[in-house]
PDB file of C-alpha atoms in Angstrom:
ATOM      1  CA  MET A  83      60.033   4.018  66.759  1.00  0.00           C
ATOM      2  CA  SER A  84      59.147   4.245  69.843  1.00  0.00           C
ATOM      3  CA  THR A  85      55.626   3.215  71.909  1.00  0.00           C
ATOM      4  CA  ALA A  86      54.696   6.862  72.918  1.00  0.00           C
ATOM      5  CA  ASP A  87      55.522   7.953  69.087  1.00  0.00           C
ATOM      6  CA  VAL A  88      53.224   5.143  67.941  1.00  0.00           C
ATOM      7  CA  GLN A  89      50.358   6.644  70.678  1.00  0.00           C
ATOM      8  CA  GLU A  90      50.939  10.043  69.570  1.00  0.00           C
ATOM      9  CA  THR A  91      50.457   9.417  66.016  1.00  0.00           C
ATOM     10  CA  ARG A  92      47.573   6.981  66.556  1.00  0.00           C
ATOM     11  CA  GLN A  93      44.202   8.596  65.548  1.00  0.00           C
ATOM     12  CA  PRO A  94      41.722   9.557  68.547  1.00  0.00           C
ATOM     13  CA  GLU A  95      39.447   6.870  69.124  1.00  0.00           C
ATOM     14  CA  ARG A  96      35.847   7.802  67.756  1.00  0.00           C
ATOM     15  CA  LEU A  97      33.396   7.965  70.738  1.00  0.00           C
ATOM     16  CA  ASN A  98      30.282   5.743  70.636  1.00  0.00           C
ATOM     17  CA  TRP A  99      26.979   7.593  69.712  1.00  0.00           C
ATOM     18  CA  ARG A 100      25.187   6.862  72.898  1.00  0.00           C
ATOM     19  CA  ILE A 101      28.546   8.769  74.831  1.00  0.00           C
ATOM     20  CA  ARG A 102      28.132  11.537  72.100  1.00  0.00           C
ATOM     21  CA  LEU A 103      24.320  11.591  72.679  1.00  0.00           C
ATOM     22  CA  LEU A 104      24.773  11.857  76.324  1.00  0.00           C
ATOM     23  CA  ARG A 105      27.845  14.224  75.872  1.00  0.00           C
ATOM     24  CA  ASP A 106      25.574  16.933  73.950  1.00  0.00           C
ATOM     25  CA  ARG A 107      21.862  16.050  75.215  1.00  0.00           C
ATOM     26  CA  THR A 108      21.764  19.897  76.483  1.00  0.00           C
ATOM     27  CA  LEU A 109      22.551  21.409  72.843  1.00  0.00           C
ATOM     28  CA  LEU A 110      19.926  18.750  71.569  1.00  0.00           C
ATOM     29  CA  ILE A 111      17.501  19.445  73.645  1.00  0.00           C
ATOM     30  CA  MET A 112      17.946  23.430  72.856  1.00  0.00           C
ATOM     31  CA  THR A 113      17.201  22.421  69.127  1.00  0.00           C
ATOM     32  CA  VAL A 114      14.396  20.412  69.635  1.00  0.00           C
ATOM     33  CA  PRO A 115      11.721  23.625  69.298  1.00  0.00           C
ATOM     34  CA  ALA A 116      13.654  24.775  66.193  1.00  0.00           C
ATOM     35  CA  VAL A 117      13.032  21.098  64.639  1.00  0.00           C
ATOM     36  CA  VAL A 118       9.535  20.719  65.593  1.00  0.00           C
ATOM     37  CA  LEU A 119       8.968  24.263  63.881  1.00  0.00           C
ATOM     38  CA  LEU A 120      10.873  23.159  60.754  1.00  0.00           C
ATOM     39  CA  LEU A 121       9.005  19.860  60.599  1.00  0.00           C
ATOM     40  CA  VAL A 122       5.230  21.656  60.963  1.00  0.00           C
ATOM     41  CA  PHE A 123       5.955  24.183  58.590  1.00  0.00           C
ATOM     42  CA  ASN A 124       8.341  23.111  56.337  1.00  0.00           C
ATOM     43  CA  TYR A 125       8.071  19.516  55.727  1.00  0.00           C
ATOM     44  CA  VAL A 126       4.576  18.361  56.745  1.00  0.00           C
ATOM     45  CA  PRO A 127       2.768  20.999  53.937  1.00  0.00           C
ATOM     46  CA  LEU A 128       5.068  19.082  51.208  1.00  0.00           C
ATOM     47  CA  PHE A 129       2.372  16.663  51.647  1.00  0.00           C
ATOM     48  CA  GLY A 130      -0.467  18.980  50.049  1.00  0.00           C
ATOM     49  CA  ILE A 131       2.175  18.745  46.503  1.00  0.00           C
ATOM     50  CA  VAL A 132      -0.215  15.835  45.520  1.00  0.00           C
ATOM     51  CA  THR A 133      -2.947  18.260  45.089  1.00  0.00           C
ATOM     52  CA  ALA A 134      -1.299  19.538  41.991  1.00  0.00           C
ATOM     53  CA  PHE A 135      -1.945  16.356  40.402  1.00  0.00           C
ATOM     54  CA  GLN A 136      -5.659  16.080  41.602  1.00  0.00           C
ATOM     55  CA  TYR A 137      -8.816  17.808  40.609  1.00  0.00           C
ATOM     56  CA  TYR A 138      -8.890  18.843  44.466  1.00  0.00           C
ATOM     57  CA  ASP A 139     -11.902  19.177  46.268  1.00  0.00           C
ATOM     58  CA  PRO A 140     -11.599  20.187  50.071  1.00  0.00           C
ATOM     59  CA  LEU A 141     -14.912  18.845  50.844  1.00  0.00           C
ATOM     60  CA  THR A 142     -13.888  15.405  49.898  1.00  0.00           C
ATOM     61  CA  GLY A 143     -10.192  15.731  51.002  1.00  0.00           C
ATOM     62  CA  VAL A 144      -7.232  14.478  49.296  1.00  0.00           C
ATOM     63  CA  TRP A 145      -7.860  10.667  49.639  1.00  0.00           C
ATOM     64  CA  GLN A 146     -11.107  11.187  47.782  1.00  0.00           C
ATOM     65  CA  SER A 147     -10.269  13.499  45.000  1.00  0.00           C
ATOM     66  CA  ASP A 148      -9.799  12.595  41.209  1.00  0.00           C
ATOM     67  CA  TRP A 149      -6.538  12.081  39.894  1.00  0.00           C
ATOM     68  CA  ALA A 150      -5.821  14.368  37.218  1.00  0.00           C
ATOM     69  CA  GLY A 151      -2.391  13.693  36.498  1.00  0.00           C
ATOM     70  CA  LEU A 152      -0.280  16.333  34.376  1.00  0.00           C
ATOM     71  CA  ASP A 153      -3.570  18.393  33.358  1.00  0.00           C
ATOM     72  CA  GLN A 154      -3.408  21.247  35.717  1.00  0.00           C
ATOM     73  CA  PHE A 155       0.183  21.794  34.482  1.00  0.00           C
ATOM     74  CA  SER A 156      -1.275  21.606  30.785  1.00  0.00           C
ATOM     75  CA  ARG A 157      -3.704  24.336  31.810  1.00  0.00           C
ATOM     76  CA  LEU A 158      -0.669  26.492  33.286  1.00  0.00           C
ATOM     77  CA  LEU A 159       1.331  26.353  30.153  1.00  0.00           C
ATOM     78  CA  ASP A 160      -1.600  27.417  27.970  1.00  0.00           C
ATOM     79  CA  ASP A 161      -2.805  30.082  30.227  1.00  0.00           C
ATOM     80  CA  PRO A 162      -1.572  33.471  29.000  1.00  0.00           C
ATOM     81  CA  ILE A 163      -2.003  35.038  32.168  1.00  0.00           C
ATOM     82  CA  PHE A 164       0.470  32.687  33.624  1.00  0.00           C
ATOM     83  CA  TRP A 165       2.938  33.680  31.016  1.00  0.00           C
ATOM     84  CA  GLN A 166       2.442  37.351  31.717  1.00  0.00           C
ATOM     85  CA  THR A 167       3.218  36.750  35.282  1.00  0.00           C
ATOM     86  CA  LEU A 168       6.355  34.587  34.911  1.00  0.00           C
ATOM     87  CA  LYS A 169       7.402  37.392  32.594  1.00  0.00           C
ATOM     88  CA  ASN A 170       6.914  40.191  35.416  1.00  0.00           C
ATOM     89  CA  THR A 171       8.387  37.711  37.952  1.00  0.00           C
ATOM     90  CA  ILE A 172      11.752  37.327  36.007  1.00  0.00           C
ATOM     91  CA  TYR A 173      11.729  41.178  34.981  1.00  0.00           C
ATOM     92  CA  LEU A 174      11.205  42.226  38.450  1.00  0.00           C
ATOM     93  CA  SER A 175      13.851  39.565  39.721  1.00  0.00           C
ATOM     94  CA  PHE A 176      16.302  40.920  37.407  1.00  0.00           C
ATOM     95  CA  VAL A 177      15.837  44.588  38.484  1.00  0.00           C
ATOM     96  CA  GLN A 178      16.554  43.759  42.128  1.00  0.00           C
ATOM     97  CA  LEU A 179      19.233  41.709  41.476  1.00  0.00           C
ATOM     98  CA  ILE A 180      20.947  44.439  39.433  1.00  0.00           C
ATOM     99  CA  LEU A 181      19.856  47.351  41.595  1.00  0.00           C
ATOM    100  CA  PHE A 182      19.368  45.770  45.209  1.00  0.00           C
ATOM    101  CA  PHE A 183      22.166  43.315  45.493  1.00  0.00           C
ATOM    102  CA  PRO A 184      25.158  45.832  45.323  1.00  0.00           C
ATOM    103  CA  VAL A 185      23.660  48.008  47.813  1.00  0.00           C
ATOM    104  CA  PRO A 186      24.318  46.089  51.249  1.00  0.00           C
ATOM    105  CA  ILE A 187      27.977  45.490  49.963  1.00  0.00           C
ATOM    106  CA  ALA A 188      28.428  49.008  49.222  1.00  0.00           C
ATOM    107  CA  LEU A 189      26.729  49.993  53.030  1.00  0.00           C
ATOM    108  CA  ALA A 190      28.921  47.275  54.643  1.00  0.00           C
ATOM    109  CA  LEU A 191      32.231  49.145  53.054  1.00  0.00           C
ATOM    110  CA  LEU A 192      31.010  52.319  54.208  1.00  0.00           C
ATOM    111  CA  LEU A 193      30.159  51.217  57.518  1.00  0.00           C
ATOM    112  CA  ASN A 194      33.463  49.760  57.987  1.00  0.00           C
ATOM    113  CA  THR A 195      35.200  52.880  57.415  1.00  0.00           C
ATOM    114  CA  VAL A 196      33.994  54.608  60.060  1.00  0.00           C
ATOM    115  CA  VAL A 197      36.384  54.738  63.050  1.00  0.00           C
ATOM    116  CA  SER A 198      34.131  55.584  65.745  1.00  0.00           C
ATOM    117  CA  GLU A 199      32.417  52.755  67.078  1.00  0.00           C
ATOM    118  CA  ARG A 200      29.493  54.459  68.775  1.00  0.00           C
ATOM    119  CA  ILE A 201      28.595  56.349  65.303  1.00  0.00           C
ATOM    120  CA  ARG A 202      29.146  53.029  63.358  1.00  0.00           C
ATOM    121  CA  ASN A 203      26.389  51.306  65.839  1.00  0.00           C
ATOM    122  CA  PHE A 204      24.276  54.151  65.747  1.00  0.00           C
ATOM    123  CA  PHE A 205      23.922  54.124  61.900  1.00  0.00           C
ATOM    124  CA  GLN A 206      23.600  50.408  62.102  1.00  0.00           C
ATOM    125  CA  SER A 207      20.821  50.793  64.274  1.00  0.00           C
ATOM    126  CA  ILE A 208      19.349  53.137  61.968  1.00  0.00           C
ATOM    127  CA  VAL A 209      19.431  51.122  58.688  1.00  0.00           C
ATOM    128  CA  TYR A 210      18.390  48.019  60.748  1.00  0.00           C
ATOM    129  CA  LEU A 211      14.911  49.404  61.817  1.00  0.00           C
ATOM    130  CA  PRO A 212      13.013  49.416  58.365  1.00  0.00           C
ATOM    131  CA  HIS A 213      13.444  45.739  58.383  1.00  0.00           C
ATOM    132  CA  PHE A 214      11.282  45.372  60.975  1.00  0.00           C
ATOM    133  CA  PHE A 215       8.278  47.379  59.576  1.00  0.00           C
ATOM    134  CA  SER A 216       5.576  45.683  57.888  1.00  0.00           C
ATOM    135  CA  TRP A 217       5.209  45.922  54.149  1.00  0.00           C
ATOM    136  CA  VAL A 218       1.703  47.443  54.751  1.00  0.00           C
ATOM    137  CA  LEU A 219       3.747  49.924  56.795  1.00  0.00           C
ATOM    138  CA  THR A 220       6.509  50.288  54.506  1.00  0.00           C
ATOM    139  CA  ILE A 221       4.222  51.022  51.419  1.00  0.00           C
ATOM    140  CA  THR A 222       2.001  53.320  53.678  1.00  0.00           C
ATOM    141  CA  ILE A 223       5.567  55.471  54.028  1.00  0.00           C
ATOM    142  CA  PHE A 224       5.954  55.559  50.577  1.00  0.00           C
ATOM    143  CA  GLN A 225       2.308  56.374  49.567  1.00  0.00           C
ATOM    144  CA  GLN A 226       2.685  59.397  52.110  1.00  0.00           C
ATOM    145  CA  MET A 227       5.974  60.596  50.528  1.00  0.00           C
ATOM    146  CA  LEU A 228       5.242  59.658  46.950  1.00  0.00           C
ATOM    147  CA  GLY A 229       1.597  59.033  46.401  1.00  0.00           C
ATOM    148  CA  GLY A 230      -1.123  61.706  44.759  1.00  0.00           C
ATOM    149  CA  ALA A 231      -1.526  63.283  48.174  1.00  0.00           C
ATOM    150  CA  GLY A 232       1.811  63.202  49.547  1.00  0.00           C
ATOM    151  CA  MET A 233       4.534  65.317  50.125  1.00  0.00           C
ATOM    152  CA  LEU A 234       6.392  65.292  46.818  1.00  0.00           C
ATOM    153  CA  ASN A 235       3.168  66.181  45.109  1.00  0.00           C
ATOM    154  CA  HIS A 236       2.134  68.902  47.612  1.00  0.00           C
ATOM    155  CA  PHE A 237       5.350  70.336  47.015  1.00  0.00           C
ATOM    156  CA  LEU A 238       5.035  70.242  43.433  1.00  0.00           C
ATOM    157  CA  ARG A 239       1.535  71.447  43.432  1.00  0.00           C
ATOM    158  CA  THR A 240       2.607  74.385  45.535  1.00  0.00           C
ATOM    159  CA  HIS A 241       5.160  75.572  43.334  1.00  0.00           C
ATOM    160  CA  ASP A 242       2.983  75.194  39.939  1.00  0.00           C
ATOM    161  CA  ILE A 243       4.882  72.493  39.116  1.00  0.00           C
ATOM    162  CA  GLY A 244       3.305  69.133  37.546  1.00  0.00           C
ATOM    163  CA  THR A 245       2.509  66.109  39.658  1.00  0.00           C
ATOM    164  CA  TRP A 246       4.619  63.125  39.362  1.00  0.00           C
ATOM    165  CA  ASP A 247       2.578  59.916  39.453  1.00  0.00           C
ATOM    166  CA  ILE A 248       4.824  57.388  41.011  1.00  0.00           C
ATOM    167  CA  MET A 249       2.680  54.880  43.115  1.00  0.00           C
ATOM    168  CA  THR A 250       0.049  54.315  40.458  1.00  0.00           C
ATOM    169  CA  ASN A 251       2.178  53.981  37.455  1.00  0.00           C
ATOM    170  CA  PRO A 252       2.446  50.486  35.864  1.00  0.00           C
ATOM    171  CA  ASP A 253       5.575  51.775  33.531  1.00  0.00           C
ATOM    172  CA  THR A 254       7.793  52.593  36.799  1.00  0.00           C
ATOM    173  CA  PHE A 255       6.342  49.805  39.175  1.00  0.00           C
ATOM    174  CA  ALA A 256       9.611  48.039  38.814  1.00  0.00           C
ATOM    175  CA  LEU A 257      11.577  50.723  40.252  1.00  0.00           C
ATOM    176  CA  LEU A 258       9.239  51.602  43.212  1.00  0.00           C
ATOM    177  CA  VAL A 259       9.135  48.143  44.136  1.00  0.00           C
ATOM    178  CA  THR A 260      12.731  47.627  44.077  1.00  0.00           C
ATOM    179  CA  SER A 261      13.428  51.316  46.214  1.00  0.00           C
ATOM    180  CA  GLN A 262      11.036  49.926  48.631  1.00  0.00           C
ATOM    181  CA  VAL A 263      12.938  46.808  48.574  1.00  0.00           C
ATOM    182  CA  ILE A 264      16.387  48.653  49.146  1.00  0.00           C
ATOM    183  CA  TRP A 265      14.844  51.133  51.794  1.00  0.00           C
ATOM    184  CA  LYS A 266      13.506  48.083  53.758  1.00  0.00           C
ATOM    185  CA  GLU A 267      15.977  45.335  53.458  1.00  0.00           C
ATOM    186  CA  ALA A 268      19.153  46.823  52.713  1.00  0.00           C
ATOM    187  CA  GLY A 269      20.273  47.508  55.810  1.00  0.00           C
ATOM    188  CA  TRP A 270      19.408  44.157  57.069  1.00  0.00           C
ATOM    189  CA  GLY A 271      21.602  42.775  54.428  1.00  0.00           C
ATOM    190  CA  ILE A 272      24.825  44.189  55.631  1.00  0.00           C
ATOM    191  CA  ILE A 273      25.049  41.805  58.663  1.00  0.00           C
ATOM    192  CA  VAL A 274      26.788  38.570  56.729  1.00  0.00           C
ATOM    193  CA  PHE A 275      29.368  41.215  54.853  1.00  0.00           C
ATOM    194  CA  LEU A 276      30.112  43.014  58.058  1.00  0.00           C
ATOM    195  CA  ALA A 277      31.050  39.663  59.633  1.00  0.00           C
ATOM    196  CA  ALA A 278      33.070  38.754  56.625  1.00  0.00           C
ATOM    197  CA  LEU A 279      34.838  41.950  57.012  1.00  0.00           C
ATOM    198  CA  ALA A 280      35.488  41.481  60.503  1.00  0.00           C
ATOM    199  CA  ALA A 281      37.195  38.216  59.778  1.00  0.00           C
ATOM    200  CA  ILE A 282      39.540  39.757  57.422  1.00  0.00           C
ATOM    201  CA  ASN A 283      43.135  39.897  58.961  1.00  0.00           C
ATOM    202  CA  SER A 284      44.036  43.636  59.957  1.00  0.00           C
ATOM    203  CA  ASP A 285      47.724  42.557  59.228  1.00  0.00           C
ATOM    204  CA  LEU A 286      46.956  42.699  55.514  1.00  0.00           C
ATOM    205  CA  TYR A 287      45.948  46.614  55.730  1.00  0.00           C
ATOM    206  CA  GLU A 288      48.851  47.538  57.867  1.00  0.00           C
ATOM    207  CA  ALA A 289      51.218  45.720  55.439  1.00  0.00           C
ATOM    208  CA  ALA A 290      49.711  47.398  52.449  1.00  0.00           C
ATOM    209  CA  ALA A 291      49.677  50.579  54.172  1.00  0.00           C
ATOM    210  CA  ALA A 292      53.248  50.539  54.903  1.00  0.00           C
ATOM    211  CA  ASP A 293      53.886  49.620  51.375  1.00  0.00           C
ATOM    212  CA  GLY A 294      52.161  52.720  50.451  1.00  0.00           C
ATOM    213  CA  ALA A 295      48.691  51.283  49.089  1.00  0.00           C
ATOM    214  CA  GLY A 296      46.135  53.817  49.402  1.00  0.00           C
ATOM    215  CA  ARG A 297      42.365  53.299  50.701  1.00  0.00           C
ATOM    216  CA  TRP A 298      41.163  52.465  46.843  1.00  0.00           C
ATOM    217  CA  ARG A 299      43.834  49.991  46.456  1.00  0.00           C
ATOM    218  CA  ARG A 300      43.552  48.130  49.871  1.00  0.00           C
ATOM    219  CA  THR A 301      39.632  47.889  49.174  1.00  0.00           C
ATOM    220  CA  TRP A 302      40.401  46.603  45.637  1.00  0.00           C
ATOM    221  CA  HIS A 303      43.263  44.087  46.785  1.00  0.00           C
ATOM    222  CA  ILE A 304      42.283  43.297  50.244  1.00  0.00           C
ATOM    223  CA  THR A 305      38.515  44.065  51.229  1.00  0.00           C
ATOM    224  CA  LEU A 306      36.616  42.950  47.982  1.00  0.00           C
ATOM    225  CA  PRO A 307      38.892  39.309  47.548  1.00  0.00           C
ATOM    226  CA  GLY A 308      38.009  38.746  51.281  1.00  0.00           C
ATOM    227  CA  LEU A 309      34.151  39.348  50.382  1.00  0.00           C
ATOM    228  CA  ARG A 310      34.239  37.317  47.280  1.00  0.00           C
ATOM    229  CA  GLY A 311      33.441  34.145  48.944  1.00  0.00           C
ATOM    230  CA  VAL A 312      30.462  35.643  50.855  1.00  0.00           C
ATOM    231  CA  ILE A 313      29.301  37.635  47.863  1.00  0.00           C
ATOM    232  CA  VAL A 314      29.183  34.672  45.767  1.00  0.00           C
ATOM    233  CA  LEU A 315      27.216  32.591  48.052  1.00  0.00           C
ATOM    234  CA  MET A 316      24.761  35.675  48.704  1.00  0.00           C
ATOM    235  CA  LEU A 317      24.556  35.572  44.559  1.00  0.00           C
ATOM    236  CA  VAL A 318      23.872  31.941  44.619  1.00  0.00           C
ATOM    237  CA  LEU A 319      20.857  32.134  47.231  1.00  0.00           C
ATOM    238  CA  ARG A 320      19.635  35.174  45.413  1.00  0.00           C
ATOM    239  CA  LEU A 321      19.335  33.313  42.046  1.00  0.00           C
ATOM    240  CA  GLY A 322      17.535  30.411  43.951  1.00  0.00           C
ATOM    241  CA  ASN A 323      14.762  32.634  45.395  1.00  0.00           C
ATOM    242  CA  ALA A 324      14.785  34.602  41.875  1.00  0.00           C
ATOM    243  CA  LEU A 325      11.077  33.607  41.518  1.00  0.00           C
ATOM    244  CA  SER A 326      10.252  34.533  45.085  1.00  0.00           C
ATOM    245  CA  VAL A 327      10.268  38.473  44.716  1.00  0.00           C
ATOM    246  CA  GLY A 328       7.808  38.564  47.068  1.00  0.00           C
ATOM    247  CA  PHE A 329       3.629  38.460  47.996  1.00  0.00           C
ATOM    248  CA  GLU A 330       2.589  40.949  50.574  1.00  0.00           C
ATOM    249  CA  GLN A 331       4.431  44.037  48.825  1.00  0.00           C
ATOM    250  CA  PHE A 332       2.411  43.241  45.486  1.00  0.00           C
ATOM    251  CA  LEU A 333      -0.789  42.455  46.999  1.00  0.00           C
ATOM    252  CA  VAL A 334      -1.044  45.529  48.629  1.00  0.00           C
ATOM    253  CA  GLN A 335      -0.139  47.648  45.708  1.00  0.00           C
ATOM    254  CA  ARG A 336      -2.077  45.355  42.997  1.00  0.00           C
ATOM    255  CA  ALA A 337      -5.466  47.371  42.758  1.00  0.00           C
ATOM    256  CA  ALA A 338      -3.058  50.783  42.199  1.00  0.00           C
ATOM    257  CA  VAL A 339      -1.241  49.836  39.428  1.00  0.00           C
ATOM    258  CA  GLY A 340      -3.021  46.748  37.884  1.00  0.00           C
ATOM    259  CA  HIS A 341      -2.759  43.061  37.811  1.00  0.00           C
ATOM    260  CA  ASP A 342      -0.780  43.354  34.596  1.00  0.00           C
ATOM    261  CA  ALA A 343       2.175  45.008  36.309  1.00  0.00           C
ATOM    262  CA  ALA A 344       1.816  43.775  39.966  1.00  0.00           C
ATOM    263  CA  ASP A 345       1.112  39.713  39.313  1.00  0.00           C
ATOM    264  CA  VAL A 346       4.063  37.442  39.998  1.00  0.00           C
ATOM    265  CA  LEU A 347       4.054  33.726  40.603  1.00  0.00           C
ATOM    266  CA  ASP A 348       3.149  34.071  44.505  1.00  0.00           C
ATOM    267  CA  THR A 349       0.272  36.375  43.704  1.00  0.00           C
ATOM    268  CA  PHE A 350      -0.799  34.299  40.880  1.00  0.00           C
ATOM    269  CA  SER A 351      -1.194  31.102  42.992  1.00  0.00           C
ATOM    270  CA  PHE A 352      -3.117  33.217  45.337  1.00  0.00           C
ATOM    271  CA  TYR A 353      -5.663  35.244  42.869  1.00  0.00           C
ATOM    272  CA  TYR A 354      -6.061  32.164  40.219  1.00  0.00           C
ATOM    273  CA  GLY A 355      -5.878  29.138  42.658  1.00  0.00           C
ATOM    274  CA  ILE A 356      -7.041  29.889  46.357  1.00  0.00           C
ATOM    275  CA  ALA A 357      -9.091  32.882  45.736  1.00  0.00           C
ATOM    276  CA  THR A 358     -11.198  31.092  43.086  1.00  0.00           C
ATOM    277  CA  ASN A 359     -11.341  27.882  44.897  1.00  0.00           C
ATOM    278  CA  ASP A 360      -9.217  26.264  42.333  1.00  0.00           C
ATOM    279  CA  TYR A 361      -6.643  24.964  44.822  1.00  0.00           C
ATOM    280  CA  SER A 362      -4.856  22.253  42.419  1.00  0.00           C
ATOM    281  CA  TYR A 363      -4.287  24.972  39.534  1.00  0.00           C
ATOM    282  CA  GLY A 364      -2.469  27.239  42.643  1.00  0.00           C
ATOM    283  CA  ALA A 365      -0.376  24.076  43.968  1.00  0.00           C
ATOM    284  CA  ALA A 366       0.659  23.482  40.143  1.00  0.00           C
ATOM    285  CA  ALA A 367       2.043  27.219  39.926  1.00  0.00           C
ATOM    286  CA  GLY A 368       3.568  26.812  43.368  1.00  0.00           C
ATOM    287  CA  LEU A 369       5.403  23.331  42.476  1.00  0.00           C
ATOM    288  CA  PHE A 370       6.482  24.993  39.019  1.00  0.00           C
ATOM    289  CA  LYS A 371       8.096  27.787  40.982  1.00  0.00           C
ATOM    290  CA  SER A 372       9.582  25.549  43.320  1.00  0.00           C
ATOM    291  CA  VAL A 373      10.997  23.144  40.596  1.00  0.00           C
ATOM    292  CA  ILE A 374      12.376  26.140  38.740  1.00  0.00           C
ATOM    293  CA  SER A 375      14.155  27.613  41.758  1.00  0.00           C
ATOM    294  CA  LEU A 376      15.694  24.582  42.468  1.00  0.00           C
ATOM    295  CA  LEU A 377      17.492  24.234  39.177  1.00  0.00           C
ATOM    296  CA  LEU A 378      18.181  27.859  39.134  1.00  0.00           C
ATOM    297  CA  ILE A 379      20.284  27.347  42.953  1.00  0.00           C
ATOM    298  CA  TRP A 380      21.758  24.264  41.257  1.00  0.00           C
ATOM    299  CA  GLY A 381      22.937  26.081  38.325  1.00  0.00           C
ATOM    300  CA  ALA A 382      24.179  29.210  40.280  1.00  0.00           C
ATOM    301  CA  ASN A 383      26.064  27.033  42.579  1.00  0.00           C
ATOM    302  CA  LYS A 384      27.487  25.107  39.622  1.00  0.00           C
ATOM    303  CA  LEU A 385      28.904  28.456  38.438  1.00  0.00           C
ATOM    304  CA  ALA A 386      30.161  29.450  41.847  1.00  0.00           C
ATOM    305  CA  HIS A 387      32.346  25.937  41.530  1.00  0.00           C
ATOM    306  CA  ALA A 388      33.422  26.883  38.288  1.00  0.00           C
ATOM    307  CA  PHE A 389      34.849  29.963  39.547  1.00  0.00           C
ATOM    308  CA  GLY A 390      36.717  28.416  42.345  1.00  0.00           C
ATOM    309  CA  GLU A 391      34.211  29.318  45.202  1.00  0.00           C
ATOM    310  CA  ASP A 392      32.775  27.037  47.404  1.00  0.00           C
ATOM    311  CA  GLY A 393      28.871  28.458  46.671  1.00  0.00           C
ATOM    312  CA  LEU A 394      26.370  26.356  49.047  1.00  0.00           C
ATOM    313  CA  TYR A 395      28.677  23.177  49.406  1.00  0.00           C
ATOM    314  CA  ARG A 396      31.959  21.968  48.382  1.00  0.00           C
ATOM    315  CA  LYS A 397      32.458  19.871  45.265  1.00  0.00           C
TER     316      LYS A 397
END
């Protein structure tokens, strides 16, 4: 083997970290504000976890508060309101997973079939818009449409039909909040799936069409397999956040349907922790939710690996 061949097969020399730092200094400077925000709002508050193991008193501070060990967690497990709240959270998360999760996928598939780019961009803008509304505004819109004095009940009364109690009915509250989530967030959720659809090789569709495959067959054998990795990833993330079904949405509607239907773990931490000045109890509930969420995302990622997908990270 000649000297030239040896040089071609030789691995490229790794750059010194100082050289790489100098080379990438512009990009690193651009990331500084994001890193600072991440540290201040995500990592520094982790120090407050210690209050879950104390009888925390804001007047004396963390260093002077008495140590409680696992007493706050024992209170939590003995509290029937907590178990009812956990049951509500799991039930609402399950309903949203079944009814909400497929909607962005279906919307992305529908938009992907629109040939005209102008029409597609128009409908994308329409379905994105509700994401930027606050939950107060979203619930107000639903109240104007479905509330006791809303358009639906006004129409029913005008035609001598019995009114339909939707906004204040605890039995249908899960369907109500899920429909609100679908209306507000489904459009925003299609962004990832549209990006995955754009990455699918168009030659596959042309070859399948040449072989006589119709639209449904192309969708089943090309589009859905192309989306499978992204769908599994989003499902893993969804399961990891299964206990975080929302706060503002339930906080605003709690008085209308009652705490038995509207309390979730986030509102439990607020009402039975912060609002009652029992900060350690609220911190214990929040830490409980975080640990269970971590286990859920770990289990979902393991399941993704079992089905041959990468999940959040490769094995």
